[in-house]
Coordinates of C-alpha atoms in Angstrom, one line a residue:
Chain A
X195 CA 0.0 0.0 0.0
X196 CA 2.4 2.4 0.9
X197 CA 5.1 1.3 -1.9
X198 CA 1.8 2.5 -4.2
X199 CA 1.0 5.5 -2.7
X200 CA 4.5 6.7 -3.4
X201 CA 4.4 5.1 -6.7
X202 CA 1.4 7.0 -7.3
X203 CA 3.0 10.4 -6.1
X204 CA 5.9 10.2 -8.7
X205 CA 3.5 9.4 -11.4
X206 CA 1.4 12.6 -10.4
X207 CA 4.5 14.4 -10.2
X208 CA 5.8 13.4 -13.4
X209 CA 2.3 14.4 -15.2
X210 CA 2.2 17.8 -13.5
X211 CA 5.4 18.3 -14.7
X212 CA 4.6 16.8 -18.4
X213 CA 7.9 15.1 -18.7
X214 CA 5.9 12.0 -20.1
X215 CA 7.0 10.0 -23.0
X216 CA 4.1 11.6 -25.7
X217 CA 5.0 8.7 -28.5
X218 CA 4.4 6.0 -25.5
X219 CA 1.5 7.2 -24.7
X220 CA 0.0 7.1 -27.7
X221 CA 1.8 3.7 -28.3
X222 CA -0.1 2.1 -25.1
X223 CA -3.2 3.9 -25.8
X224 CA -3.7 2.0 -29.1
X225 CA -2.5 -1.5 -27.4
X226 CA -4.6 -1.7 -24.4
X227 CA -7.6 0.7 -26.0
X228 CA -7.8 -0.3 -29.0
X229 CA -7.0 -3.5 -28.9
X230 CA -9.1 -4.4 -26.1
X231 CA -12.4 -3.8 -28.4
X232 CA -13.5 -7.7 -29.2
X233 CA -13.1 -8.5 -25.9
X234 CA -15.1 -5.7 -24.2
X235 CA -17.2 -5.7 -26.8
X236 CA -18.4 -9.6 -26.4
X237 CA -18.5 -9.0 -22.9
X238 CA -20.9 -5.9 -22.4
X239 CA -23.5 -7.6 -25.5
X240 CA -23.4 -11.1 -23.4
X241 CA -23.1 -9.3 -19.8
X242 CA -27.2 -7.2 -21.1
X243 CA -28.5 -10.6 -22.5
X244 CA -27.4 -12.1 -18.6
X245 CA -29.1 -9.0 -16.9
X246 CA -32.4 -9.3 -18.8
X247 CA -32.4 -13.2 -18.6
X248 CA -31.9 -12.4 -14.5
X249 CA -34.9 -10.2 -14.5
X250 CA -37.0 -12.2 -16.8
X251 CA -38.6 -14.1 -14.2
X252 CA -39.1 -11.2 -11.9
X253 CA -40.7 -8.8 -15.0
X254 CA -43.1 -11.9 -16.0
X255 CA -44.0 -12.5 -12.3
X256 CA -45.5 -9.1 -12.1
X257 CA -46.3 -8.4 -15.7
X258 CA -44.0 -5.0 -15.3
X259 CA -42.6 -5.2 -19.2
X260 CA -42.4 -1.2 -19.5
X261 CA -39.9 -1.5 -16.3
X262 CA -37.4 -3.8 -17.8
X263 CA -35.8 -0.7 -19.7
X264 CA -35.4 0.9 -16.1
X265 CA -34.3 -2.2 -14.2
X266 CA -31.8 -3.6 -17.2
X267 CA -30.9 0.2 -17.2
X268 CA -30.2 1.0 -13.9
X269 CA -28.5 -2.4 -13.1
X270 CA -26.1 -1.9 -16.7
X271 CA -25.5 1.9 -16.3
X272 CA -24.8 1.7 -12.7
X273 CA -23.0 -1.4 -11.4
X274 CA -22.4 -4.1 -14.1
X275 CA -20.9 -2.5 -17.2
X276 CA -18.3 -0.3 -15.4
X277 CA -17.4 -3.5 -12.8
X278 CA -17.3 -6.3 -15.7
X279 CA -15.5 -4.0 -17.8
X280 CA -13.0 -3.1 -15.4
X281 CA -12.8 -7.2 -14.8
X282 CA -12.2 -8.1 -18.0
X283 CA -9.8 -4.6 -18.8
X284 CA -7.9 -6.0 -15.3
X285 CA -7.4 -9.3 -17.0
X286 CA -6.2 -8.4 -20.5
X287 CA -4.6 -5.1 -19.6
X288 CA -3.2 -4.9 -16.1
X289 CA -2.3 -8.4 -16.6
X290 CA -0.2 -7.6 -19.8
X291 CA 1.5 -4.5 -18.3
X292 CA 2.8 -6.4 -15.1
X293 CA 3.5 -9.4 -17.4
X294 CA 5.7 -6.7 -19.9
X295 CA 7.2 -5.0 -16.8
X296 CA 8.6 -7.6 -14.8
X297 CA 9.9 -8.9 -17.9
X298 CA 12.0 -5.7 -18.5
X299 CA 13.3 -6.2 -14.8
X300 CA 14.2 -9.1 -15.1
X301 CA 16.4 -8.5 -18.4
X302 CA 17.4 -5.8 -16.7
X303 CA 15.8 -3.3 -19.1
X304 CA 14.9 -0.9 -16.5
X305 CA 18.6 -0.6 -15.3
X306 CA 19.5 0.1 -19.1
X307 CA 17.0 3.1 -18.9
X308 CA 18.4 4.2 -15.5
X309 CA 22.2 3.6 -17.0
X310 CA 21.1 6.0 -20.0
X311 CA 19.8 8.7 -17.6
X312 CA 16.1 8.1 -18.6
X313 CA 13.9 8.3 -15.7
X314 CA 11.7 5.0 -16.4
X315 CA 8.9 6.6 -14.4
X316 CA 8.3 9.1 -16.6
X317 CA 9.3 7.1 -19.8
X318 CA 7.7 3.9 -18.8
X319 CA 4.9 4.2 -15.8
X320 CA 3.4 7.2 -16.5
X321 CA 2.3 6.5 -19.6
X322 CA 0.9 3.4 -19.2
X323 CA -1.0 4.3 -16.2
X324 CA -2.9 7.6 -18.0
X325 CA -3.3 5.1 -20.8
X326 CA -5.0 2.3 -18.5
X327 CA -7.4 4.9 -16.9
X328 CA -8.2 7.0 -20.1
X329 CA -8.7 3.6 -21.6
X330 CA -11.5 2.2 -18.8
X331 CA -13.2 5.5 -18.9
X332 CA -13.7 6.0 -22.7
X333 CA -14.3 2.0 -23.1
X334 CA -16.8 1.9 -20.3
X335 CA -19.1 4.5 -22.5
X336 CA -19.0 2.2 -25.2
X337 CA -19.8 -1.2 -22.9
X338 CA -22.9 1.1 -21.7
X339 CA -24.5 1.4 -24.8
X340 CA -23.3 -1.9 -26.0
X341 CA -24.6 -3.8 -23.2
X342 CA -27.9 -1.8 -23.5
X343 CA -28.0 -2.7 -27.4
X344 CA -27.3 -6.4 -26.2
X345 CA -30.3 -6.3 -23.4
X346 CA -32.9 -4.8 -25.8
X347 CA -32.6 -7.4 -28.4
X348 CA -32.5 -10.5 -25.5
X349 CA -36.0 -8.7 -24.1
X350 CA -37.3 -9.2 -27.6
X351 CA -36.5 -12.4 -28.1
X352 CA -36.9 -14.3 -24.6
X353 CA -39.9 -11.9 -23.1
X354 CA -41.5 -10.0 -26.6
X355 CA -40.6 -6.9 -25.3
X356 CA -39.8 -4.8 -28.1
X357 CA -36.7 -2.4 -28.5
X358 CA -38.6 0.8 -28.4
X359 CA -40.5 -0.1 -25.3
X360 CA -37.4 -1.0 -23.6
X361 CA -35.7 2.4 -24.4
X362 CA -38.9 4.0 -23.8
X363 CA -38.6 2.4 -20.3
X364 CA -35.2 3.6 -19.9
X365 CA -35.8 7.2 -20.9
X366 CA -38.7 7.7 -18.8
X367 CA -37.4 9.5 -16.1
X368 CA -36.4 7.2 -13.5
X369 CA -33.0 7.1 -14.7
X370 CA -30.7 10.1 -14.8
X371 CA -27.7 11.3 -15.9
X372 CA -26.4 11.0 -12.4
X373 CA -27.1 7.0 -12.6
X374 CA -24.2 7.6 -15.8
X375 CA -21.8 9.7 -14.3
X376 CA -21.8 7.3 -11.0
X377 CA -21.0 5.1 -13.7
X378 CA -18.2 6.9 -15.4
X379 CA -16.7 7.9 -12.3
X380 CA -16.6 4.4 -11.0
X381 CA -14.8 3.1 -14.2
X382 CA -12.1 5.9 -13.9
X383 CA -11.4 5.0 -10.0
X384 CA -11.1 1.0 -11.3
X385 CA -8.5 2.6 -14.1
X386 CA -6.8 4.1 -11.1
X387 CA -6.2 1.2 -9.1
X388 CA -5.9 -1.6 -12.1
X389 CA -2.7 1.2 -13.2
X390 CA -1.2 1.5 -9.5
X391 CA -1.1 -2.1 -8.9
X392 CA -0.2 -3.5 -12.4
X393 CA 2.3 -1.0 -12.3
X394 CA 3.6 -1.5 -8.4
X395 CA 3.5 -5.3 -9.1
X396 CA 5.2 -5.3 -12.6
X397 CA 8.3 -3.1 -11.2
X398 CA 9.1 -5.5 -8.0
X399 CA 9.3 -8.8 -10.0
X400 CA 12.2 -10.6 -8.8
X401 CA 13.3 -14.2 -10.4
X402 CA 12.7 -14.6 -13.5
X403 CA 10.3 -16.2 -15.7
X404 CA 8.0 -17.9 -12.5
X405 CA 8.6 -14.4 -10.7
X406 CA 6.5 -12.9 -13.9
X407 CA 3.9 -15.5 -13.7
X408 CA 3.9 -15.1 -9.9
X409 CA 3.2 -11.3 -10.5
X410 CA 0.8 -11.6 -12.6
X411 CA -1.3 -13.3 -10.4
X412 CA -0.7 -11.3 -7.4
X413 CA -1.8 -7.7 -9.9
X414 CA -5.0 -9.6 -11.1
X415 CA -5.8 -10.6 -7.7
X416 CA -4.8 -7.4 -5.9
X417 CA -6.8 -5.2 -8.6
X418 CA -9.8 -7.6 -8.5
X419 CA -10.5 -6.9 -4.6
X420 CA -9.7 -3.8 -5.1
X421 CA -12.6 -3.0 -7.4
X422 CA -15.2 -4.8 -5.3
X423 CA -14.0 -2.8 -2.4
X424 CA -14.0 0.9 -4.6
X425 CA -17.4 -0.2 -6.0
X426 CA -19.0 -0.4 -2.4
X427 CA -17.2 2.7 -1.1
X428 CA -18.4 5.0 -4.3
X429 CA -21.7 3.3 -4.4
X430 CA -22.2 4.6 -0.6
X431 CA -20.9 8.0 -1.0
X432 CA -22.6 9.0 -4.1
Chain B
X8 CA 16.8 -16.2 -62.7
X9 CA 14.3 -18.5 -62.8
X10 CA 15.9 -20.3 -59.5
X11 CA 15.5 -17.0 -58.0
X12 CA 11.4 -17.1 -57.9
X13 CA 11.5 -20.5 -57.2
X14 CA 13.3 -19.4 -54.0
X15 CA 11.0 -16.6 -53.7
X16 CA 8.1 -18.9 -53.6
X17 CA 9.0 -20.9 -51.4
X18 CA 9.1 -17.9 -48.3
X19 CA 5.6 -17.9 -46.4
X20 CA 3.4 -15.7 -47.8
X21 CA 3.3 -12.8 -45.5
X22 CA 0.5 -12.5 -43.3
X23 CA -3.2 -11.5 -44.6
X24 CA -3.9 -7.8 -44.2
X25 CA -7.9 -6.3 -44.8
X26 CA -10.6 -7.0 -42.9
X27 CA -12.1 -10.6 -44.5
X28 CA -8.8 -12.1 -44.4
X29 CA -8.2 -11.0 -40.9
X30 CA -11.6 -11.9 -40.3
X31 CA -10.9 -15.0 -41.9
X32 CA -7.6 -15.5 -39.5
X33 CA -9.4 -15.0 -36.6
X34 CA -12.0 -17.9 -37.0
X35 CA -9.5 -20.1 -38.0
X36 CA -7.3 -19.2 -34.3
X37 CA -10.8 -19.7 -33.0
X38 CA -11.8 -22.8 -34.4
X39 CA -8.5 -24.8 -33.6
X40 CA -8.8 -23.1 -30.0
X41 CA -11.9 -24.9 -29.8
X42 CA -10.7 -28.2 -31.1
X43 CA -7.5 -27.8 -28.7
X44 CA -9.7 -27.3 -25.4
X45 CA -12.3 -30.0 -26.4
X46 CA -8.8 -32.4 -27.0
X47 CA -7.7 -31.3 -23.4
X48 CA -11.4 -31.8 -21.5
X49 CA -11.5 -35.4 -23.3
X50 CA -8.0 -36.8 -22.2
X51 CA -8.6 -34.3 -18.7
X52 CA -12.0 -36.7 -18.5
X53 CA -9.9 -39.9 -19.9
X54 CA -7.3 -39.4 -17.1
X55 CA -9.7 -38.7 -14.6
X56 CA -10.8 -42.2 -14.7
X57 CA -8.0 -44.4 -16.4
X58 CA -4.6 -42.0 -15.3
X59 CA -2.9 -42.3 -11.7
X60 CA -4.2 -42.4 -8.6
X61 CA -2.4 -39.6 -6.7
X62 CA -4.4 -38.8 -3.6
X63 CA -1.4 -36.6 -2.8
X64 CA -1.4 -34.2 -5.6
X65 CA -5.1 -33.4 -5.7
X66 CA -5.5 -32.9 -1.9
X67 CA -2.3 -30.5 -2.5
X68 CA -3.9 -28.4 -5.2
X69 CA -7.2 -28.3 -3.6
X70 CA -5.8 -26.8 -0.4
X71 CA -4.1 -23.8 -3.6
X72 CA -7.5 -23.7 -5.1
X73 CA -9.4 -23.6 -2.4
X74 CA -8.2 -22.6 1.3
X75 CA -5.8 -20.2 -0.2
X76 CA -8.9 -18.2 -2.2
X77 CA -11.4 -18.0 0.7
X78 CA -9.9 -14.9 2.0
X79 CA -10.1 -12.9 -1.5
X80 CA -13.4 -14.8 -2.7
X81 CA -15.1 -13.8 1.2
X82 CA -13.7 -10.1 0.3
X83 CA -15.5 -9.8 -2.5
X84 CA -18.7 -11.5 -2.2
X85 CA -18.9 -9.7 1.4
X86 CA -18.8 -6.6 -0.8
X87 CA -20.8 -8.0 -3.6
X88 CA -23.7 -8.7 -1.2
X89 CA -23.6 -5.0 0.5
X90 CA -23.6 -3.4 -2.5
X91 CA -26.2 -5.3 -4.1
X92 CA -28.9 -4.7 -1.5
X93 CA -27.8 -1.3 -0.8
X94 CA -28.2 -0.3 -4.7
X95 CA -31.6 -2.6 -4.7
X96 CA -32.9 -0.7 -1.7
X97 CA -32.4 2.5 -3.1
X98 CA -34.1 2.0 -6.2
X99 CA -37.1 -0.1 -4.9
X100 CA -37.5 3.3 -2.9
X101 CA -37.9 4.8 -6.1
X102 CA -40.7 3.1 -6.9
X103 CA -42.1 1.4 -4.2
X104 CA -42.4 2.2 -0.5
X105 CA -41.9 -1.3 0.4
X106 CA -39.2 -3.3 1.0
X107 CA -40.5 -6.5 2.1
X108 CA -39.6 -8.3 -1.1
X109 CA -36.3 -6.9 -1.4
X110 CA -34.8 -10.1 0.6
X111 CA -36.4 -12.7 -1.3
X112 CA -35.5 -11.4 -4.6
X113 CA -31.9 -10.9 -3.3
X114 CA -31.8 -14.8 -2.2
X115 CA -33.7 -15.9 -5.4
X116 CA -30.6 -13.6 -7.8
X117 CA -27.8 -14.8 -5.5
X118 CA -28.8 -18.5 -5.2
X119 CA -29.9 -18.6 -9.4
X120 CA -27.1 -16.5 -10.3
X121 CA -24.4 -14.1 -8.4
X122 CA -23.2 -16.6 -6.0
X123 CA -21.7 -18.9 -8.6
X124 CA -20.9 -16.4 -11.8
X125 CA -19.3 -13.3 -9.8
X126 CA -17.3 -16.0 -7.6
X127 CA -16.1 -17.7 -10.7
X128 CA -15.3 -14.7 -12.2
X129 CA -13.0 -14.0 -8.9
X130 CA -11.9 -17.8 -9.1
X131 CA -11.0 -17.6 -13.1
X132 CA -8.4 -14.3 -12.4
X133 CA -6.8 -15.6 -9.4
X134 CA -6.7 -19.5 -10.2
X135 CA -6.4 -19.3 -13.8
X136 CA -3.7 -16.7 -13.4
X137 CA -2.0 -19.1 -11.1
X138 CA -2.1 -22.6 -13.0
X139 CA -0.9 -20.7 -16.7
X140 CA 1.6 -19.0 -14.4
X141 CA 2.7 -22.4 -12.7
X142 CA 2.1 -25.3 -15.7
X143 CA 4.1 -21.9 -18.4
X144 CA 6.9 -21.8 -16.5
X145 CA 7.4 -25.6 -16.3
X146 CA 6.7 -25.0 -20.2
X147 CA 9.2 -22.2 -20.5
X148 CA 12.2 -24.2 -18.6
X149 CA 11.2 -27.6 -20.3
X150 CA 10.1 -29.6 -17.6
X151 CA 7.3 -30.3 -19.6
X152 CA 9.6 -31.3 -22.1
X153 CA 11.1 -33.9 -19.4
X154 CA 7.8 -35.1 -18.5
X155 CA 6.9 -35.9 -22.0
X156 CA 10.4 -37.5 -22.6
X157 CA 9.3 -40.1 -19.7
X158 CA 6.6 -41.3 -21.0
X159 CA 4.3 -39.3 -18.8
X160 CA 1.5 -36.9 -20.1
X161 CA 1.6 -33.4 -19.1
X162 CA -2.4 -33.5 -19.4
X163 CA -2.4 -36.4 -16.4
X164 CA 0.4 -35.4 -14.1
X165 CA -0.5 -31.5 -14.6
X166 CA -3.9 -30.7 -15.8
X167 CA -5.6 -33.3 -14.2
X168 CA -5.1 -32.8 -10.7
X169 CA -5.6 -29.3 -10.8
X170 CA -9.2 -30.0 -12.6
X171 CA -10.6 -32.6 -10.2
X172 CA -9.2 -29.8 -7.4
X173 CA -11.1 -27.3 -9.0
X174 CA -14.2 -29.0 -9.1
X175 CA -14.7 -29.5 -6.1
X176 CA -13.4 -26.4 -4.3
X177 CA -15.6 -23.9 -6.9
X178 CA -18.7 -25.7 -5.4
X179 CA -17.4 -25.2 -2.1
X180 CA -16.5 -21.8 -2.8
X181 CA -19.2 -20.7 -4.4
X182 CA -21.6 -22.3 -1.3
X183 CA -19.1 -20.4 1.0
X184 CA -19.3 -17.4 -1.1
X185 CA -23.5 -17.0 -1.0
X186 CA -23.5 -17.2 2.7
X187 CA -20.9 -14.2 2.9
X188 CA -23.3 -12.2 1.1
X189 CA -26.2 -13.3 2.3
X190 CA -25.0 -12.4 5.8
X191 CA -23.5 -8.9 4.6
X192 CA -26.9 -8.7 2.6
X193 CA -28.9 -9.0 5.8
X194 CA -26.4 -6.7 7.8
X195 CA -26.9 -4.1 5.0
X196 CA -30.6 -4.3 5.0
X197 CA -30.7 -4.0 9.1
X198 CA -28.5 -1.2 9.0
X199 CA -29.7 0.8 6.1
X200 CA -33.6 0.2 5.7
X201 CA -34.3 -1.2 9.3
X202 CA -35.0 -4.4 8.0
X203 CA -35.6 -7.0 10.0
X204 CA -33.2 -10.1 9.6
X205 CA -35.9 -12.2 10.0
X206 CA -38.5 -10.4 7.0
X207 CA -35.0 -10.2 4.5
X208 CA -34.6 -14.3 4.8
X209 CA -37.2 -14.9 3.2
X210 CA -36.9 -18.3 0.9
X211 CA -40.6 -18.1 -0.7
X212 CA -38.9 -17.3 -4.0
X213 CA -36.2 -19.9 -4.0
X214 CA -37.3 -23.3 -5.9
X215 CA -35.4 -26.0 -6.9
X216 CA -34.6 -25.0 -10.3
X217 CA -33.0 -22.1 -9.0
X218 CA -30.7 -24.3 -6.6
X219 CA -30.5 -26.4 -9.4
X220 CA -29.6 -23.6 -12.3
X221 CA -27.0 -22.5 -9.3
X222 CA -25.4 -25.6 -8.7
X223 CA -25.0 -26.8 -12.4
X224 CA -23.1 -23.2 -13.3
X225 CA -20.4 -24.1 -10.4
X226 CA -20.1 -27.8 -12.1
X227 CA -19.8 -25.7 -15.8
X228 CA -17.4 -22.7 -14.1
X229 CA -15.0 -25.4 -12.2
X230 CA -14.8 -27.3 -14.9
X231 CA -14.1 -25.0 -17.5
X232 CA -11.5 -22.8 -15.9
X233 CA -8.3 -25.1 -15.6
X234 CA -9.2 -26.8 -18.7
X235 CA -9.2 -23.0 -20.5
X236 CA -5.5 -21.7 -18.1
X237 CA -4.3 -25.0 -18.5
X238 CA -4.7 -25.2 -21.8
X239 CA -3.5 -21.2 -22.1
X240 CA -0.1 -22.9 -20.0
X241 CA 0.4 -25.7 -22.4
X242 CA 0.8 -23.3 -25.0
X243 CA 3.9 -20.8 -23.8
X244 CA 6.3 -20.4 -25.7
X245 CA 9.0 -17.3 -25.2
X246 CA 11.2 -17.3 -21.7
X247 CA 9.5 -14.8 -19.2
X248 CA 7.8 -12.8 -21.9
X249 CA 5.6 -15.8 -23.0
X250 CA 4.5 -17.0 -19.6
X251 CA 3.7 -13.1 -19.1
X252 CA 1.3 -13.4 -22.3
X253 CA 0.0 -17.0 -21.1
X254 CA -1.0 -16.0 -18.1
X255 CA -2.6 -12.9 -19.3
X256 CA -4.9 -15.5 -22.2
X257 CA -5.6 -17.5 -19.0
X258 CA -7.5 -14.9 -17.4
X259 CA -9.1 -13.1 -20.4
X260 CA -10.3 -16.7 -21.7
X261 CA -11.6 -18.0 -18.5
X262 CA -13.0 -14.8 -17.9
X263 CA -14.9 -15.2 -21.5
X264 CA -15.6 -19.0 -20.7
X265 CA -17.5 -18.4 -17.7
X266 CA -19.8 -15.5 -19.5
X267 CA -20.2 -17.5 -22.2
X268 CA -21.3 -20.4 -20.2
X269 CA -23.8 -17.8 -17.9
X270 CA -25.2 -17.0 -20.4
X271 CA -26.4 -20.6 -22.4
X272 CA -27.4 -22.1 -18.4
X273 CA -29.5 -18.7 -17.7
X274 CA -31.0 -18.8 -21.0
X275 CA -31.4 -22.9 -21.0
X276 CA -32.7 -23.1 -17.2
X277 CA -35.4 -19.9 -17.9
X278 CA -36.5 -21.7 -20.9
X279 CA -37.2 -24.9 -19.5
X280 CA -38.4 -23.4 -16.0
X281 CA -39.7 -19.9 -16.6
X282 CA -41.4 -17.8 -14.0

């Protein structure tokens, strides 16, 4: 925790002082944005179908079929799509960047930077940790409206409830754009601590390849709780 | 001169670029994934019956799989069950002054559903991560190699122990896993909406087929994640930087697997018991 905090204080004071590799950036932006698309996209279609199966039984039960918009809504805007994003994000992403880190320790890349007089903070941390949050934020947008896409057309098919009811239910007015923002602001908090930990975890890899494979685990774990735990905490002060 | 496009010909052709080929690519990768994990579940199955007996082994990985994860999975499903009655509250206040319900529906979800996909979700990172970690780094320093060169197959002496392992301990975990949050669940309501515990344990909406539905999805989840890590460790390849890679496959993969497979049970078990 406290080998993080400082961690995260270099990174903050690398950014302030924008002496952050631009290129790398960019460069980690496309791998772990970009290329993270099938993934999350599969995930937020499947992850709507699952929440309107869920409440399928519930809706029939009391023949509510203009509340399944709201309820699919509220569940998807609010809780699942920024939490199963951020799972799946901490598996491909976080994962990767611990897995590509320790492997630079342990070849000893990182002392080559530090012999060269490049401050691998700023030319390898920083960058990937802006790039892991900017990525959750703008990718959790896109699983919101995927996943809503994905729950419309299961209500069709499993209950008859057409599309436009569905968003009809969801536009009603029982759903703001605070139940979006709590959203958005929960994804970027996940980016935070999937970044710290990949990142803390990647640099103190000792022992070769089972130290990598050891780290990994210990990120995906680490960043796993700590999403459940950020969920509950925002969910209670918002 | 001639010799020379012979030659030329002979190179691989280099990889396809534009979107059908690539589409093309990644259905093929796809498929032959598919045929590789069904090849590993069958001998997995195969061993399972005809292979070793190694008491030993399996009592050693279920003490990694399971004892060792109670501690994260109780984290999380402790959390899980606050904030899912806490969020549930608040919006059945929305709509509806009362709250009686809120308990039974929360028992119904958790039993038919949360318990056993959100704690294999939390099982596939952290023991998925670990076998690909563990079985790619035997790969990567060729003990595999050694085990294959005695006659013995990696799928028994590896994969196999670690599958009967996790088969049990998800069930257990997931069993474990519902009473965290059904406990947190009923502290949450208490605390929160002055519920009493005895009104929020309410088992009127539980049936069999949700027991069942629940039960069936630990069987799928504990089965399917070491076959899809193992599997993802059986293929490193690369010193430090492949087991890196492997392990991160393991997770995404098991990840998918156990969405995937959410979805077909919840669709199969609402279509054959709705309401």
């Amino acid at each position: 925790m406290g080998s993080m905090g400082m961690l995260m204080g270099r990174i903050i004071a690398r950014t302030m002082r924008l002496s952050l590799d631009r290129e790398e950036l960019m460069k980690n932006l496309y791998r772990m944005g970009v290329l993270s698309m099938p993934i999350v996209i599969v995930t937020a279609l499947f992850t709507g179908g699952i929440m309107v199966i869920q409440a399928a039984p519930l809706v029939t039960r009391l023949q509510a079929y203009g509340l399944l918009g709201w309820g699919a809504g509220f569940g998807i805007l609010r809780e699942i799509a920024p939490l199963l994003t951020a799972l799946m994000i901490n598996g491909r992403v976080g994962a990767n960047n611990t897995a590509e880190l320790g492997t630079m320790v342990v070849t000893e890349q990182v002392d080559g930077l530090r012999a060269l007089a490049i401050d691998p903070i700023g030319f390898l941390i920083a960058p990937r940790f802006i790039a892991i949050v900017v990525t959750l934020f703008l990718v959790t947008i896109f699983a919101d409206i995927l996943a809503l896409v994905g729950a419309a057309y299961v209500g069709e098919w499993m209950l008859g409830v057409s599309p436009l009811t569905f968003f009809n239910g969801l536009t009603s007015g029982l759903l703001g754009v605070g139940d979006i923002v709590s959203g958005l602001i929960k994804a970027t908090l996940y980016g935070v601590v999937i970044g710290l930990s990949s990142c803390h975890f990647g640099l103190a890899v000792r022992g070769g390849a089972p130290g990598v494979g050891k780290a990994v685990n210990a990120t995906v774990v680490a960043s796993a709780a700590g999403v459940f735990v950020l969920d509950y905490l925002v969910s209670f002060t918002l | 001169m001639s010799q020379d496009h012979a030659i030329e010909d002979e190179v691989t052709p280099p990889p396809p670029t534009g979107a059908v080929a690539r589409l093309g690519e990644e259905a093929l990768t796809f498929v032959q994934t598919g045929r590789e994990l069904y090849g590993i579940f069958i001998r997995t199955l195969y061993f399972c019956v005809r292979g070793r007996r190694e008491p030993g082994s399996i009592a050693f990985y279920m003490h990694e799989v399971g004892n060792k994860s109670v501690f994260f999975l109780s984290v999380v499903m402790g959390f899980i069950g606050m904030i899912m009655v806490y969020q549930g509250g608040v919006q059945n206040l929305r709509i509806l002054p009362d709250l009686s319900l809120m308990g039974a529906s929360f028992l119904e979800l958790l039993i038919r559903d949360l318990a056993a996909s959100i704690g294999a979700l939390m099982l596939a990172t952290r023991v998925g991560a670990g076998i690909a970690a563990e079985i790619g780094s035997m790969v990567v320093t060729e003990q595999v190699d050694a085990l294959r060169m005695s006659a013995a197959d990696p799928v028994d002496y590896l994969v196999k122990p670690r599958f009967i392992a996790s088969l049990v301990m998800t069930i257990c975990l997931c069993i474990w896993g519902a009473a965290v949050s059904t406990i947190t669940g009923t502290l949450t309501a208490y605390v929160y909406f002055d519920l009493n515990p005895m009104t929020f344990l309410n088992l009127t909406l539980v049936d069999a087929a949700d027991l069942g539905t629940g039960l069936v999805k630990c069987v799928a989840y504990g089965a399917a994640i070491p076959i899809v890590s193992g599997h993802a460790g059986l293929a490193t390849h690369g010193g430090s930087e492949g087991v890196g890679r492997a392990t991160t496959r393991a997770v995404v993969n098991s990840s998918l697997a156990v969405i995937f497979l959410n979805l077909v049970i919840s669709a199969v078990s609402y279509l054959l018991f709705p309401g």
